[in-house]
Amino acid sequence: MASKKIIAICQSGGEFVTNNEDGFLTYIGGEAYALDINDQTILAEFKKEVAENFQRGIEGMTVKYFLPGNKKTLITISKDKDLKRMVNFVKDSDQVEIFIIYDEAVVKNVPNVSASRSTTASEAALTPATPVDMIHCDDLLGVDAAIDTTPLCPYPGSNDENNEKHRRAASQWENTITDVGQRFSSFAEFREALHKYSIAHGFTYRYKKNDSRRVTAKCKVEGCSWCIYASRLPTTQLICIKKMNAKHTCDGAAVKAAYRSTRGWMGSIIKEKLKIAPNYKPKDIAKDIEREYGIQLNYSQARRAKEKAREQLQGSFKEAYSQLPLFCEKIRETNPGSVATIATKEDSSFHRLFIAFHASISGFQQGCRPLLFLDSTLLYAKYQGTLLAAIGIDGNDGFFPVAFAVVDVETNDNWQWFLSELKSAVATSCPITFVSDFQRGIRESLQNVFGEECYHGYCLHYLAEKLNNDLKGQFSHEARRLMIQDLCAAAFAPKLESFERCVENIKAISPEVYNWVSRSEPEHWANAFFGGARYGHLMSNFGKLFYDWVAELNELPITQMVDGLRGKVMELIYARRVESSQWVTTLTPLMEQKLQIDASKARSLHPLPSHGSTFEVRGESVEVVDIDQWDCSCKEWQLNGLPCCHTIAVSEYLGRSPYDLCSRYFSTESYHATYAESINPIPHLEKPIKGEPDMEHMVIVVTPPPTKRPPGRPKMKKADTFDIVKRQMQCSKCKGLGHNKKTCGKVNNIDEQDPLLLNGLITVELEETAVSMELESSLPM
């Protein structure tokens, strides 16, 4: 059967404009071509055909589209599977809009400012609510910031050829000011045009009058005749140039870049580029500013410039906190059944925010295993904070965000509050298993909030990392690697005999470490003792993609970050619902694959009936299966929720279907129930009109938390991996760890009979005898 063809309307060369009422994006301008695509179309061939139509190359091309009914979020097509998924999404339609964006627009396509113009819709969207529409570098870089003073745009008489390319970059601004009669929509627009005009023509100016009614400026060189005067046209809001003398009578001395960099022109440039490329990096900003305008910025200056530009483009970080009460109300209105609560401190500063959408709550209760992974990640926005998250797991082993919170700082009190809100939101009839770090805040909070209604599994990664840190300086790299390896094997061991064999391997290397393991509460991390059901997932970093989303959005104002996460989860639910609608198997694809692997192993096994529902199964080992009690002596069935090969052999002997022995959470039906509900869009938040009392929200005033991001580049969270054992420095003379022969006190200018050396040897022996005490004190209490 031939695949249905869909008309792809490919557009390029235009720009996206945001509708202030609903926040929807509209593509304006550019050119368009229509192409035929289907679910067999290859992305590389599609790009090639698009490039030929637009007479452009494939290099730097990005392909994006909107999900049906969602004009706020652009989806990127980066591989063949993405293209096929898009065709699947729009299969009920005859056409789809596709937007072709080129990366070089970041450095090449800076919009020109016409000589006489009216403000377009896209420019209006960029205009901040505050009266000043430019970023002043006094605020950006600091008054004492050191900036290179290379001349930017010298007068025609200058012989500096190195500045010619900088003049070409700024030449687009030569006609932002033309002559008397030119009109502007606001004084902010006029001031920005004047500043760009001065950069392009290589002079500086000063204001004689600068207020809400008029602006008068003169060349800064004393005695120069250049001047300009603009004021508001009567009965209108337009600004008009009334007088202008465009000729300079000064000597044409080159203007220093340091002056111009303090007048705010960087903000408007960065703002335009951020709109095209939101992930514009500070190092790229500094590089582009130097190449195009001849001004050198260091990393911190470029980062602060980006922050100010983003604040003008996306809104104020401070205002975002004041909008939180209304934002929570909008979440509850548009997504009934959702939980959105905010708490403030006594001084009305932000304390914490809890979000759980109804679709996530329902999906967890109806189709997910009673298993949640708790973790946290730092936020690097202006006022910092920490995001706490509870991530579930669907029937295909995919992560499923259930709830998250933004708190001012990670504390025991905030964890207990988060878990209390979580318990109220996702109340279930069966105990929930939690996997997290073993820090005291989470342990005590789980006991206080859930009591006996939960099981707490310690994250194996954090446990291994803790042991590795405690062993540093006391054991060689190879010894530490083997002990960490045995610890992990002990955690996954399904039976007591296997667990004891692994820890005995540790004891053979170090009895002290063996004692550490014995006292580390194995009932919270070892399969052989754990009472809950973790289904083979022993680490809390499950759902890494969710934390990647947070890392991508965490520099936005808080309301935009939360709404961005909402959009990501909304898209995830929609995509998985559509994808799973094509499944025809009883179990989800991943679980079906695992079951078939065990079914193939079962063919070589020989089940022998013993009594009742109990069987002896012979193969490489002899196992006992009680099929009515869902029990196998290998423990794999109980640990993973899928029948093991021994159980499948018995079921085939009895003529029963192995599907009847699978956990219900792995069925395609449960997967559909997980993604049955949708997350609805949230309308654009409108700022309250001044003078209008808002009685419902006026009692709730939220200000930003007192904490701010410290100076310097943020430290990134280390990736969760078991490659945590790093080789230590070892002395080639004494074979000790943590130093080399140059710093070794035993070989450098110390006589073997020196009493200081003898004291040092005694000290080393005492330190070695204290190893067990140190390990014991580091155990989780």
mmCIF file of N, CA, C and O in Angstrom, residues 94-139:
data_model
loop_
_atom_site.group_PDB
_atom_site.id
_atom_site.type_symbol
_atom_site.label_atom_id
_atom_site.label_comp_id
_atom_site.label_asym_id
_atom_site.label_seq_id
_atom_site.Cartn_x
_atom_site.Cartn_y
_atom_site.Cartn_z
ATOM 1 N N ASP A 94 -3.608 17.466 4.794
ATOM 2 C CA ASP A 94 -3.028 17.340 3.461
ATOM 3 C C ASP A 94 -1.730 18.112 3.316
ATOM 4 O O ASP A 94 -1.023 17.965 2.316
ATOM 5 N N GLN A 95 -1.419 18.977 4.289
ATOM 6 C CA GLN A 95 -0.226 19.795 4.158
ATOM 7 C C GLN A 95 0.333 20.125 5.532
ATOM 8 O O GLN A 95 -0.344 19.998 6.542
ATOM 9 N N VAL A 96 1.599 20.556 5.557
ATOM 10 C CA VAL A 96 2.268 20.947 6.790
ATOM 11 C C VAL A 96 3.248 22.075 6.471
ATOM 12 O O VAL A 96 3.870 22.091 5.412
ATOM 13 N N GLU A 97 3.314 23.037 7.385
ATOM 14 C CA GLU A 97 4.260 24.142 7.226
ATOM 15 C C GLU A 97 5.608 23.745 7.822
ATOM 16 O O GLU A 97 5.677 23.292 8.971
ATOM 17 N N ILE A 98 6.667 23.922 7.055
ATOM 18 C CA ILE A 98 8.028 23.629 7.511
ATOM 19 C C ILE A 98 8.860 24.897 7.352
ATOM 20 O O ILE A 98 8.775 25.588 6.334
ATOM 21 N N PHE A 99 9.662 25.192 8.368
ATOM 22 C CA PHE A 99 10.450 26.423 8.385
ATOM 23 C C PHE A 99 11.927 26.072 8.289
ATOM 24 O O PHE A 99 12.449 25.263 9.073
ATOM 25 N N ILE A 100 12.596 26.669 7.333
ATOM 26 C CA ILE A 100 14.012 26.429 7.083
ATOM 27 C C ILE A 100 14.802 27.608 7.646
ATOM 28 O O ILE A 100 14.627 28.746 7.205
ATOM 29 N N ILE A 101 15.649 27.331 8.614
ATOM 30 C CA ILE A 101 16.420 28.384 9.281
ATOM 31 C C ILE A 101 17.900 28.070 9.121
ATOM 32 O O ILE A 101 18.333 26.927 9.302
ATOM 33 N N TYR A 102 18.683 29.090 8.776
ATOM 34 C CA TYR A 102 20.121 28.929 8.593
ATOM 35 C C TYR A 102 20.866 29.567 9.752
ATOM 36 O O TYR A 102 20.555 30.680 10.180
ATOM 37 N N ASP A 103 21.881 28.853 10.276
ATOM 38 C CA ASP A 103 22.632 29.338 11.431
ATOM 39 C C ASP A 103 23.403 30.608 11.142
ATOM 40 O O ASP A 103 23.655 31.406 12.031
ATOM 41 N N GLU A 104 23.838 30.808 9.896
ATOM 42 C CA GLU A 104 24.647 31.993 9.619
ATOM 43 C C GLU A 104 23.873 33.282 9.818
ATOM 44 O O GLU A 104 24.456 34.367 9.857
ATOM 45 N N ALA A 105 22.556 33.163 9.995
ATOM 46 C CA ALA A 105 21.773 34.373 10.257
ATOM 47 C C ALA A 105 22.202 35.028 11.544
ATOM 48 O O ALA A 105 22.024 36.222 11.747
ATOM 49 N N VAL A 106 22.812 34.250 12.424
ATOM 50 C CA VAL A 106 23.241 34.811 13.707
ATOM 51 C C VAL A 106 24.256 35.917 13.522
ATOM 52 O O VAL A 106 24.273 36.909 14.229
ATOM 53 N N VAL A 107 25.144 35.747 12.520
ATOM 54 C CA VAL A 107 26.200 36.735 12.343
ATOM 55 C C VAL A 107 26.037 37.595 11.111
ATOM 56 O O VAL A 107 26.752 38.575 10.948
ATOM 57 N N LYS A 108 25.102 37.207 10.201
ATOM 58 C CA LYS A 108 25.005 37.950 8.954
ATOM 59 C C LYS A 108 23.740 38.777 8.834
ATOM 60 O O LYS A 108 23.761 39.875 8.357
ATOM 61 N N ASN A 109 22.619 38.199 9.246
ATOM 62 C CA ASN A 109 21.341 38.839 8.942
ATOM 63 C C ASN A 109 20.892 39.754 10.059
ATOM 64 O O ASN A 109 19.855 39.548 10.667
ATOM 65 N N VAL A 110 21.685 40.761 10.396
ATOM 66 C CA VAL A 110 21.247 41.761 11.361
ATOM 67 C C VAL A 110 20.306 42.721 10.663
ATOM 68 O O VAL A 110 20.665 43.327 9.654
ATOM 69 N N PRO A 111 19.068 42.877 11.139
ATOM 70 C CA PRO A 111 18.090 43.679 10.403
ATOM 71 C C PRO A 111 18.541 45.118 10.214
ATOM 72 O O PRO A 111 19.080 45.737 11.122
ATOM 73 N N ASN A 112 18.331 45.649 9.004
ATOM 74 C CA ASN A 112 18.607 47.044 8.728
ATOM 75 C C ASN A 112 17.496 47.918 9.266
ATOM 76 O O ASN A 112 16.349 47.512 9.350
ATOM 77 N N VAL A 113 17.846 49.127 9.628
ATOM 78 C CA VAL A 113 16.861 50.093 10.095
ATOM 79 C C VAL A 113 16.619 51.091 8.978
ATOM 80 O O VAL A 113 17.542 51.761 8.518
ATOM 81 N N SER A 114 15.414 51.165 8.475
ATOM 82 C CA SER A 114 15.124 52.033 7.337
ATOM 83 C C SER A 114 15.191 53.495 7.733
ATOM 84 O O SER A 114 15.083 53.853 8.895
ATOM 85 N N ALA A 115 15.350 54.360 6.701
ATOM 86 C CA ALA A 115 15.487 55.787 6.962
ATOM 87 C C ALA A 115 14.211 56.378 7.516
ATOM 88 O O ALA A 115 14.242 57.242 8.376
ATOM 89 N N SER A 116 13.098 55.965 7.024
ATOM 90 C CA SER A 116 11.826 56.460 7.537
ATOM 91 C C SER A 116 10.891 55.284 7.636
ATOM 92 O O SER A 116 10.617 54.600 6.667
ATOM 93 N N ARG A 117 10.431 55.013 8.795
ATOM 94 C CA ARG A 117 9.692 53.769 8.987
ATOM 95 C C ARG A 117 8.680 53.914 10.091
ATOM 96 O O ARG A 117 8.728 54.826 10.898
ATOM 97 N N SER A 118 7.782 52.925 10.118
ATOM 98 C CA SER A 118 6.889 52.749 11.264
ATOM 99 C C SER A 118 7.256 51.439 11.909
ATOM 100 O O SER A 118 7.754 50.534 11.259
ATOM 101 N N THR A 119 7.033 51.269 13.192
ATOM 102 C CA THR A 119 7.443 50.077 13.928
ATOM 103 C C THR A 119 6.611 48.887 13.492
ATOM 104 O O THR A 119 5.395 48.940 13.511
ATOM 105 N N THR A 120 7.288 47.805 13.078
ATOM 106 C CA THR A 120 6.579 46.596 12.670
ATOM 107 C C THR A 120 6.156 45.804 13.889
ATOM 108 O O THR A 120 6.586 46.060 15.002
ATOM 109 N N ALA A 121 5.309 44.813 13.620
ATOM 110 C CA ALA A 121 4.819 43.992 14.726
ATOM 111 C C ALA A 121 5.947 43.258 15.411
ATOM 112 O O ALA A 121 5.971 43.115 16.626
ATOM 113 N N SER A 122 6.923 42.771 14.608
ATOM 114 C CA SER A 122 8.022 42.032 15.217
ATOM 115 C C SER A 122 8.879 42.931 16.073
ATOM 116 O O SER A 122 9.384 42.536 17.114
ATOM 117 N N GLU A 123 9.080 44.183 15.649
ATOM 118 C CA GLU A 123 9.884 45.100 16.456
ATOM 119 C C GLU A 123 9.150 45.497 17.716
ATOM 120 O O GLU A 123 9.740 45.691 18.769
ATOM 121 N N ALA A 124 7.836 45.615 17.600
ATOM 122 C CA ALA A 124 7.052 45.951 18.790
ATOM 123 C C ALA A 124 7.152 44.856 19.827
ATOM 124 O O ALA A 124 7.162 45.112 21.021
ATOM 125 N N ALA A 125 7.257 43.602 19.349
ATOM 126 C CA ALA A 125 7.365 42.498 20.289
ATOM 127 C C ALA A 125 8.667 42.528 21.054
ATOM 128 O O ALA A 125 8.779 42.010 22.156
ATOM 129 N N LEU A 126 9.678 43.181 20.465
ATOM 130 C CA LEU A 126 10.966 43.257 21.132
ATOM 131 C C LEU A 126 11.067 44.434 22.087
ATOM 132 O O LEU A 126 12.013 44.543 22.836
ATOM 133 N N THR A 127 10.125 45.340 22.023
ATOM 134 C CA THR A 127 10.212 46.545 22.840
ATOM 135 C C THR A 127 9.799 46.243 24.269
ATOM 136 O O THR A 127 8.713 45.762 24.509
ATOM 137 N N PRO A 128 10.654 46.469 25.249
ATOM 138 C CA PRO A 128 10.279 46.157 26.620
ATOM 139 C C PRO A 128 9.258 47.150 27.148
ATOM 140 O O PRO A 128 9.034 48.216 26.588
ATOM 141 N N ALA A 129 8.656 46.757 28.285
ATOM 142 C CA ALA A 129 7.626 47.607 28.856
ATOM 143 C C ALA A 129 8.219 48.861 29.493
ATOM 144 O O ALA A 129 7.549 49.865 29.649
ATOM 145 N N THR A 130 9.486 48.799 29.858
ATOM 146 C CA THR A 130 10.083 49.945 30.510
ATOM 147 C C THR A 130 10.337 51.053 29.509
ATOM 148 O O THR A 130 10.514 50.816 28.319
ATOM 149 N N PRO A 131 10.394 52.336 29.955
ATOM 150 C CA PRO A 131 10.561 53.454 29.024
ATOM 151 C C PRO A 131 11.868 53.403 28.251
ATOM 152 O O PRO A 131 11.950 53.856 27.141
ATOM 153 N N VAL A 132 12.939 52.845 28.846
ATOM 154 C CA VAL A 132 14.225 52.848 28.165
ATOM 155 C C VAL A 132 14.349 51.583 27.339
ATOM 156 O O VAL A 132 14.204 50.485 27.853
ATOM 157 N N ASP A 133 14.616 51.710 26.045
ATOM 158 C CA ASP A 133 14.655 50.578 25.138
ATOM 159 C C ASP A 133 16.072 50.175 24.779
ATOM 160 O O ASP A 133 16.301 49.476 23.823
ATOM 161 N N MET A 134 17.057 50.673 25.528
ATOM 162 C CA MET A 134 18.434 50.317 25.228
ATOM 163 C C MET A 134 19.119 49.875 26.509
ATOM 164 O O MET A 134 18.781 50.305 27.604
ATOM 165 N N ILE A 135 20.107 48.979 26.343
ATOM 166 C CA ILE A 135 20.882 48.529 27.482
ATOM 167 C C ILE A 135 22.080 49.451 27.631
ATOM 168 O O ILE A 135 22.857 49.630 26.705
ATOM 169 N N HIS A 136 22.253 50.015 28.800
ATOM 170 C CA HIS A 136 23.397 50.893 29.032
ATOM 171 C C HIS A 136 24.550 50.067 29.570
ATOM 172 O O HIS A 136 24.408 49.285 30.497
ATOM 173 N N CYS A 137 25.713 50.243 28.990
ATOM 174 C CA CYS A 137 26.848 49.409 29.340
ATOM 175 C C CYS A 137 27.342 49.686 30.752
ATOM 176 O O CYS A 137 28.059 48.890 31.320
ATOM 177 N N ASP A 138 26.979 50.850 31.348
ATOM 178 C CA ASP A 138 27.306 51.075 32.750
ATOM 179 C C ASP A 138 26.656 49.992 33.601
ATOM 180 O O ASP A 138 27.215 49.558 34.601
ATOM 181 N N ASP A 139 25.456 49.575 33.191
ATOM 182 C CA ASP A 139 24.770 48.505 33.905
ATOM 183 C C ASP A 139 25.285 47.137 33.467
ATOM 184 O O ASP A 139 25.360 46.215 34.256
#
